[in-house]
Coordinates of C-alpha atoms in Angstrom, one line a residue:
Chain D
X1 CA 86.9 85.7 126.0
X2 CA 83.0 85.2 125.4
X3 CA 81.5 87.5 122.1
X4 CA 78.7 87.3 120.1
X5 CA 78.7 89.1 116.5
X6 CA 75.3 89.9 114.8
X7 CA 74.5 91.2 111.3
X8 CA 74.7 94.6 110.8
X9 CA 71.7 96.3 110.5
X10 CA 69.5 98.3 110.1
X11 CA 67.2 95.3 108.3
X12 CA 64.2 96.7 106.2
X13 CA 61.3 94.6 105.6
X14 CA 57.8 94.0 104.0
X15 CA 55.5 92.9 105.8
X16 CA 55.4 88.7 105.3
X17 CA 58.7 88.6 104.5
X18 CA 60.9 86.3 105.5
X19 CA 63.3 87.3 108.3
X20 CA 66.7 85.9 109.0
X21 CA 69.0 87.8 111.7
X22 CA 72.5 85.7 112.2
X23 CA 74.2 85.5 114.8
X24 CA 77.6 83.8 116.0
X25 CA 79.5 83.6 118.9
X26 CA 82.4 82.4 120.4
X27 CA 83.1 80.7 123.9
X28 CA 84.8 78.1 125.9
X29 CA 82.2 75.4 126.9
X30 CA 78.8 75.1 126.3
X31 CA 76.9 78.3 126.7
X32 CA 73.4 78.7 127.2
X33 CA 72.3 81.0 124.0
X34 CA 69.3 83.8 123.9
X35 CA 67.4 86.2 121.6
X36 CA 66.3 89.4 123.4
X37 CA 64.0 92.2 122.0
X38 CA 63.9 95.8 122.8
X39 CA 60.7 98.0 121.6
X40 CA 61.0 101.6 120.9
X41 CA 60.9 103.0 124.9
X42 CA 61.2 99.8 127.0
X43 CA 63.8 97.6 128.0
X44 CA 64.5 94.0 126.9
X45 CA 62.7 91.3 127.1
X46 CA 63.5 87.4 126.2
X47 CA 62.2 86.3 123.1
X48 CA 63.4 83.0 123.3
X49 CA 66.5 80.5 124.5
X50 CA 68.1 77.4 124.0
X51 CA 70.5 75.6 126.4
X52 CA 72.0 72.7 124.3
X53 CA 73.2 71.9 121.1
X54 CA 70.7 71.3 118.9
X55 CA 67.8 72.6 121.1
X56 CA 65.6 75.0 119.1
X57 CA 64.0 78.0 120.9
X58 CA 60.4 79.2 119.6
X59 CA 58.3 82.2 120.6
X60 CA 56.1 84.6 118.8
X61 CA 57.2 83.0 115.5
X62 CA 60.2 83.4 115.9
X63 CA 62.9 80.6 115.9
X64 CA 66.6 80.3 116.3
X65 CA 68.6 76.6 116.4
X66 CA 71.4 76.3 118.9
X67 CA 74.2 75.2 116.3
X68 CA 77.1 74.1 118.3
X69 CA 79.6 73.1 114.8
X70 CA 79.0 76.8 113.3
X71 CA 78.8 78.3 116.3
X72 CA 75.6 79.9 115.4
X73 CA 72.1 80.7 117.0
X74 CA 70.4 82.8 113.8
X75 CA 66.9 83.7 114.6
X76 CA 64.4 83.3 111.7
X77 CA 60.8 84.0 111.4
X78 CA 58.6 83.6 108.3
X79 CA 56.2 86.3 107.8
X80 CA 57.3 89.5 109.6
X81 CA 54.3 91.9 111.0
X82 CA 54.6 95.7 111.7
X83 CA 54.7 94.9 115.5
X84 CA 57.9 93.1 114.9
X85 CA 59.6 96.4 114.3
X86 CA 62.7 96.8 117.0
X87 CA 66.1 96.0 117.8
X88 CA 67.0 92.3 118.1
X89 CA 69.8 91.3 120.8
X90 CA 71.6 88.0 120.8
X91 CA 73.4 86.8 123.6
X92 CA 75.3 84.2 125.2
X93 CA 76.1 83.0 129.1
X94 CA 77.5 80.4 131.0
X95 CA 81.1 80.9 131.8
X96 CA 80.2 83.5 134.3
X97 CA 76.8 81.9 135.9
X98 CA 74.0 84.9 136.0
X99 CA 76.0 87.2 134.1
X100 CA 75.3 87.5 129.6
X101 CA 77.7 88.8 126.6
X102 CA 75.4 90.6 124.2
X103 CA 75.8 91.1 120.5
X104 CA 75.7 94.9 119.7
X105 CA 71.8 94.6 118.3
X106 CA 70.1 94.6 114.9
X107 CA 67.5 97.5 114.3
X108 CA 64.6 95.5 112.6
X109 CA 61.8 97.9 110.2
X110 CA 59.0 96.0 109.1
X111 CA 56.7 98.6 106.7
X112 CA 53.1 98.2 105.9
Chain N
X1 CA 54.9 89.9 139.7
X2 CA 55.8 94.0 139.2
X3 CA 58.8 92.9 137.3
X4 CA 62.2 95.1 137.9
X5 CA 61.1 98.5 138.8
X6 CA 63.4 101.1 138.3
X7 CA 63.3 105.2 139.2
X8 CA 62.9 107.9 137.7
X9 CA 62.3 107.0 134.2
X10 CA 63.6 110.8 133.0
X11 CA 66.1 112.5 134.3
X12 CA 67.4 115.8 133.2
X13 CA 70.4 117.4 134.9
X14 CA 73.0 120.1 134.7
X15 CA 77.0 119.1 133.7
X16 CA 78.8 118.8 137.6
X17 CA 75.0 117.5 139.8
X18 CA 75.0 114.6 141.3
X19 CA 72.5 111.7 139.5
X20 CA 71.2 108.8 141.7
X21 CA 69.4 106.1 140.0
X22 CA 67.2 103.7 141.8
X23 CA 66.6 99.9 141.3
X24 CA 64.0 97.4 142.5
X25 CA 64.8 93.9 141.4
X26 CA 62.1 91.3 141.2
X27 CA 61.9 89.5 144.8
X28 CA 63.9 86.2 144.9
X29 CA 66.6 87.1 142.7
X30 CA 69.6 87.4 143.7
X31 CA 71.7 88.6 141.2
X32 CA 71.0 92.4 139.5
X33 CA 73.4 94.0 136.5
X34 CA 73.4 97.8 135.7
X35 CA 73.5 98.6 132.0
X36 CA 74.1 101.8 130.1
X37 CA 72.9 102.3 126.2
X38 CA 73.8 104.4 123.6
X39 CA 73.6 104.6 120.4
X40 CA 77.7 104.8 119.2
X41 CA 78.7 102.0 122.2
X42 CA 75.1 99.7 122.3
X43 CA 75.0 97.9 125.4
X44 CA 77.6 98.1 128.1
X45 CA 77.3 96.0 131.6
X46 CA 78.8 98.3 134.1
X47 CA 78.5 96.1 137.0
X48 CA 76.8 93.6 138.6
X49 CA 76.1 92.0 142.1
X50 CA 75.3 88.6 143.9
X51 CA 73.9 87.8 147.1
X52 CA 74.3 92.3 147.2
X53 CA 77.9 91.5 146.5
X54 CA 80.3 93.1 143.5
X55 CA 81.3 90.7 141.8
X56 CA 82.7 92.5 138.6
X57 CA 82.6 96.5 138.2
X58 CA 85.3 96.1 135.1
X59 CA 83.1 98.0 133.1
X60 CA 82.1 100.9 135.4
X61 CA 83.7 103.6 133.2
X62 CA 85.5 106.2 135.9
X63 CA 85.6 107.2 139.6
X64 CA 82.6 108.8 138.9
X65 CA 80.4 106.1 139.0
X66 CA 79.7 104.0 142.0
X67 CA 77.0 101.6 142.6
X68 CA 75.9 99.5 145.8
X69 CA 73.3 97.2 147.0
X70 CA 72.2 97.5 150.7
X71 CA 69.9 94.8 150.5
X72 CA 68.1 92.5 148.7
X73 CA 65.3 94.7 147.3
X74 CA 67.4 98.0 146.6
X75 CA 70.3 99.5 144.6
X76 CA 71.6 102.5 143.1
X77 CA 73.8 104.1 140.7
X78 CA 75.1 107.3 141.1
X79 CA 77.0 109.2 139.0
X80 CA 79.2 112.5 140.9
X81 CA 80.4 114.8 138.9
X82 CA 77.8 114.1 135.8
X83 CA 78.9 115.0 132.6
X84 CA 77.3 115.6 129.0
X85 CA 79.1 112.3 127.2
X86 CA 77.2 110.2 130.4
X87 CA 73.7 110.8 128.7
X88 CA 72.4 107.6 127.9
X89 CA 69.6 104.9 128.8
X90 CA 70.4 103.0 132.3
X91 CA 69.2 99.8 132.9
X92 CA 68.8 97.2 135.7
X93 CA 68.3 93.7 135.6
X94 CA 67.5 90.7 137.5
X95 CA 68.2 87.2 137.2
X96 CA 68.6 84.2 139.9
X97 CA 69.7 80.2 140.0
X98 CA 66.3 79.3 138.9
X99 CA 65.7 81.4 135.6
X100 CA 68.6 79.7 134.1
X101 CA 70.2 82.9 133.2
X102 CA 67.6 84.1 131.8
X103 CA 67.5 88.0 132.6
X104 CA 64.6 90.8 133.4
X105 CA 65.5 93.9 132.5
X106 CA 63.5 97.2 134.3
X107 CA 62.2 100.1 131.6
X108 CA 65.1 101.9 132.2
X109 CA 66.0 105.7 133.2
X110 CA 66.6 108.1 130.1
X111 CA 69.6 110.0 131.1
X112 CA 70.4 114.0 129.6
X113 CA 73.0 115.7 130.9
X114 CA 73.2 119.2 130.0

C-alpha cells in the first residue's frame, strides 16, 4: 500500500539556516505529493504541492521537487525564521481520489 | 470563506460520558475525513465520507466510535463509552473534485478524558 516516511525529528535550528526535511514515499501510479504545516494550537494547513514528476512546489520559501526516480519530495528552505517553528507533514494521494497518506511529521525549532 | 468549522474546541469529560463532536465543512465540498492526533500514534484518519457516504471507516478504532453525515453541511463524531487512552486532538477536513486533493483541515477539538 501507499506510505510516506519522513526524517525523524525533532530538527533544531538557527535562525538562517538552511533547512532540509526528506521525505520518501512509496505508491503505485503517479501520486499527487504535498507539504502540510501545523502551528502550535491549529490544524494543518497546505504549504505547498506538486502533481507531476518533476514539478516543483514553492510557498513561503519553502520548496520541495517532485522526484519520481528517488521517490522523494524533500522540502528545503534557505534561511529558516522563528515563525517557521512547527511540525512539518508530508503526504501523498491519488490511488484513493480525495483521500491522503501522511508521513508521521517532523517537529521543526528554529531559535533566535 | 469561514473555512472548516469545527465544535467545541475543548472538551473535558468523565471516563464512561458520551462525547459528540461537531463538523462544518466548507460549502461545496464534498468529501470530509475525521482525524485523531496524538503524540505516541501522530495522525490517524478514522474515516471519511463522499457525497455524505462512508466510504472507508478501517481506521475507526472500536464500536465505540461512530460517525455520520446527515447532510452536506454537518457531521459528527461521537465517542460512547469515552475512555482515558481516547484523549487526543480531533480533526475534520474538507476537500472536493476541484482542489485537486488538496485538503482543509478545521482547528480541531482538544479531547481529555478523565
Amino acid at each position: 500500500g501507499d506510505s510516506v516516511t519522513q526524517m525523524e525529528g525533532p530538527v533544531t535550528l538557527s535562525e538562517e539556516a538552511f533547512l532540509t526535511i526528506n521525505c520518501t514515499y512509496t505508491a503505485t501510479g503517479y501520486p499527487s505529493l504535498f507539504w502540510y504545516v501545523q502551528y502550535p494550537g491549529e490544524g494543518l494547513q497546505l504549504l505547498l504541492k506538486a502533481t507531476k514528476a518533476d514539478d516543483k512546489g514553492s510557498n513561503k520559501g519553502f520548496e520541495a521537487t517532485y522526484r519520481k526516480e528517488t521517490t522523494s519530495f524533500h522540502l528545503e528552505k534557505g534561511s529558516v525564521q522563528v515563525s517557521d517553528s512547527a511540525v512539518y507533514f508530508c503526504a501523498l494521494g491519488g490511488t484513493s481520489y480525495g483521500k491522503l497518506t501522511f508521513g508521521q511529521g517532523t517537529i521543526l525549532t528554529v531559535h533566535p | 470563506d469561514a473555512g472548516v468549522i469545527q465544535s467545541p474546541r475543548h472538551e473535558v469529560t468523565e471516563m464512561g460520558q458520551e462525547v459528540t463532536l461537531r463538523c462544518k465543512p466548507i460549502s461545496g465540498h464534498d468529501y470530509l475525513f475525521w482525524y485523531r492526533q496524538t503524540m505516541m500514534r501522530g495522525l490517524e484518519l478514522l474515516i471519511y465520507f463522499n457525497n455524505n457516504v462512508p466510504i472507508d471507516d478501517s481506521g475507526m478504532p472500536e464500536d465505540r466510535f461512530s460517525a455520520k453525515m446527515p447532510n452536506a453541511s454537518f457531521s459528527t463524531l461521537k465517542i460512547q463509552p469515552s475512555e482515558p487512552r481516547d484523549s487526543a486532538v480531533y480533526f475534520c477536513a474538507s476537500t472536493s473534485g476541484l482542489s485537486q486533493e488538496t485538503q482543509y483541515f478545521g482547528p480541531g477539538t482538544r479531547l481529555l478524558v478523565l
